[in-house]
Short mmCIF file of N, CA and C in Angstrom, two decimals:
data_model
loop_
_atom_site.label_atom_id
_atom_site.label_comp_id
_atom_site.label_asym_id
_atom_site.label_seq_id
_atom_site.Cartn_x
_atom_site.Cartn_y
_atom_site.Cartn_z
N MET A 205 -60.28 -42.88 87.61
CA MET A 205 -58.87 -42.55 87.67
C MET A 205 -58.08 -43.79 88.13
N GLU A 206 -56.97 -44.00 87.48
CA GLU A 206 -56.13 -45.16 87.78
C GLU A 206 -55.31 -44.91 89.05
N ASP A 207 -55.22 -45.91 89.91
CA ASP A 207 -54.44 -45.72 91.13
C ASP A 207 -52.95 -45.95 90.85
N ALA A 208 -52.12 -45.53 91.80
CA ALA A 208 -50.66 -45.60 91.63
C ALA A 208 -50.17 -47.03 91.45
N TYR A 209 -50.76 -47.97 92.18
CA TYR A 209 -50.30 -49.35 92.06
C TYR A 209 -50.58 -49.90 90.67
N THR A 210 -51.79 -49.68 90.15
CA THR A 210 -52.15 -50.19 88.81
C THR A 210 -51.25 -49.58 87.75
N ARG A 211 -51.04 -48.26 87.84
CA ARG A 211 -50.15 -47.56 86.89
C ARG A 211 -48.73 -48.10 87.02
N GLY A 212 -48.27 -48.27 88.26
CA GLY A 212 -46.92 -48.76 88.50
C GLY A 212 -46.72 -50.19 88.05
N LYS A 213 -47.71 -51.04 88.28
CA LYS A 213 -47.61 -52.44 87.88
C LYS A 213 -47.45 -52.55 86.36
N ALA A 214 -48.26 -51.78 85.62
CA ALA A 214 -48.17 -51.81 84.15
C ALA A 214 -46.80 -51.33 83.68
N LEU A 215 -46.30 -50.25 84.28
CA LEU A 215 -45.00 -49.71 83.87
C LEU A 215 -43.87 -50.65 84.26
N SER A 216 -43.92 -51.22 85.46
CA SER A 216 -42.85 -52.13 85.88
C SER A 216 -42.84 -53.40 85.05
N GLU A 217 -43.99 -53.90 84.67
CA GLU A 217 -44.04 -55.11 83.83
C GLU A 217 -43.51 -54.83 82.43
N ARG A 218 -43.68 -53.60 81.95
CA ARG A 218 -43.15 -53.25 80.63
C ARG A 218 -41.63 -53.16 80.67
N HIS A 219 -41.08 -52.64 81.76
CA HIS A 219 -39.64 -52.38 81.81
C HIS A 219 -38.85 -53.39 82.62
N ASN A 220 -39.47 -54.01 83.60
CA ASN A 220 -38.81 -55.01 84.44
C ASN A 220 -39.78 -56.15 84.72
N PRO A 221 -40.06 -56.98 83.71
CA PRO A 221 -41.04 -58.06 83.91
C PRO A 221 -40.64 -58.96 85.09
N GLY A 222 -41.62 -59.27 85.93
CA GLY A 222 -41.39 -60.16 87.05
C GLY A 222 -40.78 -59.51 88.28
N LEU A 223 -40.64 -58.19 88.27
CA LEU A 223 -40.02 -57.50 89.39
C LEU A 223 -40.79 -57.71 90.70
N GLU A 224 -42.09 -57.52 90.65
CA GLU A 224 -42.87 -57.66 91.89
C GLU A 224 -42.78 -59.07 92.45
N GLU A 225 -42.84 -60.07 91.60
CA GLU A 225 -42.74 -61.45 92.05
C GLU A 225 -41.37 -61.74 92.66
N ALA A 226 -40.32 -61.19 92.05
CA ALA A 226 -38.97 -61.39 92.58
C ALA A 226 -38.82 -60.71 93.94
N LEU A 227 -39.36 -59.52 94.07
CA LEU A 227 -39.31 -58.82 95.36
C LEU A 227 -40.12 -59.56 96.41
N GLU A 228 -41.27 -60.08 96.01
CA GLU A 228 -42.12 -60.83 96.94
C GLU A 228 -41.40 -62.09 97.43
N ALA A 229 -40.75 -62.79 96.52
CA ALA A 229 -40.03 -64.00 96.89
C ALA A 229 -38.87 -63.69 97.84
N ARG A 230 -38.21 -62.57 97.60
CA ARG A 230 -37.03 -62.22 98.40
C ARG A 230 -37.39 -61.57 99.74
N TYR A 231 -38.36 -60.63 99.72
CA TYR A 231 -38.63 -59.82 100.90
C TYR A 231 -40.05 -59.96 101.46
N GLY A 232 -40.92 -60.72 100.80
CA GLY A 232 -42.31 -60.79 101.19
C GLY A 232 -42.54 -61.23 102.63
N ALA A 233 -41.81 -62.23 103.09
CA ALA A 233 -41.99 -62.72 104.46
C ALA A 233 -41.44 -61.72 105.47
N LEU A 234 -40.35 -61.06 105.13
CA LEU A 234 -39.71 -60.11 106.03
C LEU A 234 -40.47 -58.79 106.10
N LEU A 235 -40.90 -58.30 104.93
CA LEU A 235 -41.59 -57.01 104.83
C LEU A 235 -42.89 -57.16 104.04
N PRO A 236 -43.95 -57.64 104.67
CA PRO A 236 -45.21 -57.84 103.94
C PRO A 236 -45.71 -56.52 103.34
N GLY A 237 -46.07 -56.58 102.07
CA GLY A 237 -46.58 -55.41 101.37
C GLY A 237 -45.52 -54.52 100.76
N MET A 238 -44.25 -54.74 101.08
CA MET A 238 -43.18 -53.90 100.55
C MET A 238 -43.11 -53.93 99.02
N PRO A 239 -43.21 -55.11 98.39
CA PRO A 239 -43.14 -55.11 96.92
C PRO A 239 -44.25 -54.27 96.27
N GLN A 240 -45.46 -54.36 96.80
CA GLN A 240 -46.56 -53.59 96.24
C GLN A 240 -46.38 -52.10 96.49
N ASP A 241 -45.90 -51.75 97.70
CA ASP A 241 -45.66 -50.35 98.01
C ASP A 241 -44.55 -49.78 97.12
N LEU A 242 -43.51 -50.57 96.90
CA LEU A 242 -42.41 -50.12 96.06
C LEU A 242 -42.87 -49.92 94.62
N ILE A 243 -43.65 -50.85 94.10
CA ILE A 243 -44.19 -50.72 92.74
C ILE A 243 -45.08 -49.48 92.64
N ALA A 244 -45.94 -49.28 93.64
CA ALA A 244 -46.85 -48.12 93.63
C ALA A 244 -46.08 -46.81 93.69
N PHE A 245 -45.06 -46.73 94.56
CA PHE A 245 -44.33 -45.47 94.68
C PHE A 245 -43.35 -45.25 93.55
N VAL A 246 -42.45 -46.21 93.36
CA VAL A 246 -41.38 -46.01 92.37
C VAL A 246 -41.94 -45.89 90.96
N TYR A 247 -42.74 -46.85 90.56
CA TYR A 247 -43.24 -46.85 89.18
C TYR A 247 -44.55 -46.07 89.03
N GLY A 248 -45.45 -46.18 90.01
CA GLY A 248 -46.76 -45.55 89.88
C GLY A 248 -46.80 -44.07 90.19
N GLN A 249 -45.96 -43.62 91.13
CA GLN A 249 -45.96 -42.20 91.48
C GLN A 249 -44.72 -41.47 90.97
N HIS A 250 -43.57 -42.11 91.02
CA HIS A 250 -42.34 -41.41 90.66
C HIS A 250 -42.04 -41.48 89.16
N TYR A 251 -41.84 -42.67 88.63
CA TYR A 251 -41.45 -42.79 87.23
C TYR A 251 -42.56 -42.39 86.26
N SER A 252 -43.81 -42.47 86.66
CA SER A 252 -44.89 -42.13 85.74
C SER A 252 -45.33 -40.66 85.84
N ARG A 253 -44.64 -39.86 86.66
CA ARG A 253 -45.00 -38.44 86.77
C ARG A 253 -44.73 -37.71 85.47
N PRO A 254 -45.51 -36.67 85.20
CA PRO A 254 -45.20 -35.85 84.02
C PRO A 254 -43.97 -34.99 84.29
N GLY A 255 -43.38 -34.45 83.27
CA GLY A 255 -42.21 -33.58 83.43
C GLY A 255 -41.06 -34.09 82.60
N LEU A 256 -40.53 -35.23 82.98
CA LEU A 256 -39.47 -35.86 82.21
C LEU A 256 -40.00 -37.15 81.62
N SER A 257 -39.53 -37.49 80.44
CA SER A 257 -39.91 -38.79 79.88
C SER A 257 -39.21 -39.88 80.70
N LEU A 258 -39.68 -41.10 80.57
CA LEU A 258 -39.07 -42.20 81.31
C LEU A 258 -37.59 -42.35 80.92
N ARG A 259 -37.29 -42.14 79.64
CA ARG A 259 -35.90 -42.20 79.18
C ARG A 259 -35.06 -41.14 79.86
N ASP A 260 -35.54 -39.90 79.90
CA ASP A 260 -34.80 -38.81 80.53
C ASP A 260 -34.69 -39.01 82.03
N ARG A 261 -35.75 -39.52 82.65
CA ARG A 261 -35.72 -39.77 84.09
C ARG A 261 -34.70 -40.85 84.42
N SER A 262 -34.65 -41.91 83.61
CA SER A 262 -33.66 -42.96 83.82
C SER A 262 -32.25 -42.44 83.59
N LEU A 263 -32.09 -41.62 82.57
CA LEU A 263 -30.78 -41.02 82.29
C LEU A 263 -30.35 -40.13 83.45
N ALA A 264 -31.27 -39.33 83.97
CA ALA A 264 -30.96 -38.46 85.11
C ALA A 264 -30.55 -39.31 86.32
N THR A 265 -31.24 -40.41 86.54
CA THR A 265 -30.90 -41.30 87.66
C THR A 265 -29.48 -41.82 87.49
N ALA A 266 -29.16 -42.28 86.29
CA ALA A 266 -27.82 -42.82 86.04
C ALA A 266 -26.75 -41.75 86.20
N ILE A 267 -27.00 -40.57 85.67
CA ILE A 267 -26.01 -39.49 85.75
C ILE A 267 -25.83 -39.04 87.19
N VAL A 268 -26.94 -38.82 87.88
CA VAL A 268 -26.86 -38.37 89.27
C VAL A 268 -26.19 -39.42 90.13
N GLY A 269 -26.53 -40.69 89.91
CA GLY A 269 -25.90 -41.76 90.68
C GLY A 269 -24.40 -41.81 90.44
N ALA A 270 -24.00 -41.70 89.19
CA ALA A 270 -22.57 -41.74 88.87
C ALA A 270 -21.84 -40.53 89.43
N LEU A 271 -22.42 -39.36 89.25
CA LEU A 271 -21.75 -38.15 89.73
C LEU A 271 -21.72 -38.07 91.25
N SER A 272 -22.78 -38.54 91.88
CA SER A 272 -22.80 -38.45 93.34
C SER A 272 -21.78 -39.40 93.98
N THR A 273 -21.44 -40.47 93.28
CA THR A 273 -20.46 -41.38 93.84
C THR A 273 -19.06 -40.79 93.82
N ILE A 274 -18.82 -39.85 92.94
CA ILE A 274 -17.49 -39.23 92.91
C ILE A 274 -17.49 -37.82 93.51
N GLY A 275 -18.62 -37.42 94.07
CA GLY A 275 -18.66 -36.17 94.81
C GLY A 275 -18.76 -34.91 93.99
N LEU A 276 -19.17 -35.01 92.73
CA LEU A 276 -19.25 -33.82 91.88
C LEU A 276 -20.67 -33.30 91.68
N LEU A 277 -21.63 -33.82 92.41
CA LEU A 277 -23.01 -33.42 92.22
C LEU A 277 -23.23 -31.91 92.36
N PRO A 278 -22.72 -31.25 93.40
CA PRO A 278 -22.97 -29.81 93.50
C PRO A 278 -22.42 -29.03 92.31
N LEU A 279 -21.24 -29.37 91.86
CA LEU A 279 -20.64 -28.70 90.71
C LEU A 279 -21.49 -28.91 89.46
N TRP A 280 -21.93 -30.13 89.25
CA TRP A 280 -22.74 -30.46 88.07
C TRP A 280 -24.08 -29.76 88.11
N LEU A 281 -24.72 -29.75 89.27
CA LEU A 281 -26.05 -29.14 89.37
C LEU A 281 -26.00 -27.66 89.04
N TRP A 282 -24.98 -26.97 89.49
CA TRP A 282 -24.95 -25.52 89.29
C TRP A 282 -24.36 -25.11 87.95
N SER A 283 -23.57 -25.94 87.32
CA SER A 283 -22.98 -25.54 86.04
C SER A 283 -23.81 -26.02 84.85
N ASP A 284 -23.95 -27.32 84.68
CA ASP A 284 -24.60 -27.85 83.49
C ASP A 284 -26.11 -27.67 83.47
N LEU A 285 -26.74 -27.53 84.62
CA LEU A 285 -28.19 -27.40 84.66
C LEU A 285 -28.64 -25.95 84.64
N SER A 286 -27.71 -25.01 84.54
CA SER A 286 -28.08 -23.60 84.62
C SER A 286 -28.94 -23.15 83.43
N ASN A 287 -28.92 -23.87 82.32
CA ASN A 287 -29.72 -23.47 81.17
C ASN A 287 -31.11 -24.10 81.16
N LEU A 288 -31.43 -24.91 82.18
CA LEU A 288 -32.76 -25.52 82.26
C LEU A 288 -33.71 -24.61 83.02
N SER A 289 -35.00 -24.73 82.70
CA SER A 289 -35.99 -24.00 83.47
C SER A 289 -36.11 -24.64 84.85
N MET A 290 -36.83 -24.00 85.75
CA MET A 290 -36.92 -24.48 87.12
C MET A 290 -37.62 -25.83 87.23
N ALA A 291 -38.61 -26.12 86.39
CA ALA A 291 -39.36 -27.38 86.51
C ALA A 291 -38.45 -28.60 86.29
N PRO A 292 -37.70 -28.69 85.18
CA PRO A 292 -36.79 -29.83 85.04
C PRO A 292 -35.69 -29.85 86.10
N ARG A 293 -35.24 -28.68 86.50
CA ARG A 293 -34.20 -28.62 87.52
C ARG A 293 -34.73 -29.19 88.85
N ALA A 294 -35.94 -28.83 89.20
CA ALA A 294 -36.54 -29.36 90.43
C ALA A 294 -36.78 -30.85 90.31
N ASP A 295 -37.20 -31.31 89.13
CA ASP A 295 -37.45 -32.73 88.92
C ASP A 295 -36.16 -33.53 89.05
N ILE A 296 -35.07 -33.01 88.51
CA ILE A 296 -33.78 -33.70 88.60
C ILE A 296 -33.26 -33.67 90.04
N ALA A 297 -33.51 -32.58 90.77
CA ALA A 297 -33.12 -32.54 92.18
C ALA A 297 -33.90 -33.59 92.98
N PHE A 298 -35.19 -33.74 92.68
CA PHE A 298 -36.00 -34.77 93.34
C PHE A 298 -35.44 -36.15 92.98
N GLN A 299 -35.05 -36.31 91.72
CA GLN A 299 -34.47 -37.57 91.27
C GLN A 299 -33.20 -37.88 92.07
N ALA A 300 -32.40 -36.87 92.34
CA ALA A 300 -31.17 -37.07 93.11
C ALA A 300 -31.48 -37.52 94.53
N LEU A 301 -32.46 -36.88 95.16
CA LEU A 301 -32.87 -37.26 96.50
C LEU A 301 -33.40 -38.69 96.50
N PHE A 302 -34.24 -38.99 95.53
CA PHE A 302 -34.83 -40.32 95.44
C PHE A 302 -33.76 -41.37 95.20
N GLN A 303 -32.80 -41.08 94.34
CA GLN A 303 -31.72 -42.04 94.05
C GLN A 303 -30.93 -42.35 95.31
N GLY A 304 -30.66 -41.35 96.10
CA GLY A 304 -29.93 -41.58 97.34
C GLY A 304 -30.72 -42.43 98.31
N LEU A 305 -32.03 -42.20 98.39
CA LEU A 305 -32.89 -42.98 99.27
C LEU A 305 -32.90 -44.44 98.84
N ILE A 306 -33.11 -44.68 97.56
CA ILE A 306 -33.16 -46.05 97.05
C ILE A 306 -31.81 -46.74 97.22
N SER A 307 -30.73 -46.04 96.94
CA SER A 307 -29.40 -46.64 97.11
C SER A 307 -29.17 -47.05 98.56
N GLY A 308 -29.59 -46.21 99.48
CA GLY A 308 -29.45 -46.54 100.89
C GLY A 308 -30.27 -47.76 101.28
N LEU A 309 -31.51 -47.82 100.80
CA LEU A 309 -32.36 -48.97 101.13
C LEU A 309 -31.82 -50.26 100.53
N VAL A 310 -31.38 -50.18 99.28
CA VAL A 310 -30.83 -51.36 98.62
C VAL A 310 -29.59 -51.84 99.38
N SER A 311 -28.73 -50.92 99.76
CA SER A 311 -27.52 -51.29 100.49
C SER A 311 -27.86 -51.91 101.84
N MET A 312 -28.87 -51.34 102.50
CA MET A 312 -29.25 -51.84 103.82
C MET A 312 -29.73 -53.27 103.74
N PHE A 313 -30.54 -53.61 102.72
CA PHE A 313 -31.10 -54.94 102.62
C PHE A 313 -30.17 -55.92 101.89
N ALA A 314 -29.44 -55.43 100.92
CA ALA A 314 -28.61 -56.35 100.13
C ALA A 314 -27.38 -56.81 100.89
N PHE A 315 -26.87 -55.96 101.75
CA PHE A 315 -25.62 -56.28 102.42
C PHE A 315 -25.77 -56.55 103.90
N SER A 316 -27.00 -56.79 104.34
CA SER A 316 -27.19 -57.09 105.76
C SER A 316 -27.30 -58.57 106.00
#
C-alpha cells in the first residue's frame, strides 16, 4: 500500500511541480519537516481521497473560499447543496473547514 507522502508527492508534482522544494527553501529552516507533512496531508490524504474528483474538490475550494470571504457560506450550504446526498455534502463541509485552516496558516506565515 502506498503511503500518504508518496501519493501526495506524485499528485503535487503533477499539479504544482517544485512545490515541495519551494516550501523547503522558504520554510525548511524555520519548520523542519513542514513541507513533507504538508505534501503528505494536503495532497496525499486530502486531495487524493475518494468522493470528489480533483477538479470538483478544487472547484469546491474556490467556491467556498470566495463565498466565505463575503459571508454567504451558511446561505449557500443550505440552499444550493440541498439536492446533494450526504456524502458530497459532508466532503464539501470538510473542504470548507480545511480551506479556512489553510488560509489561516498561509496568512500567519506570509504576513508575519
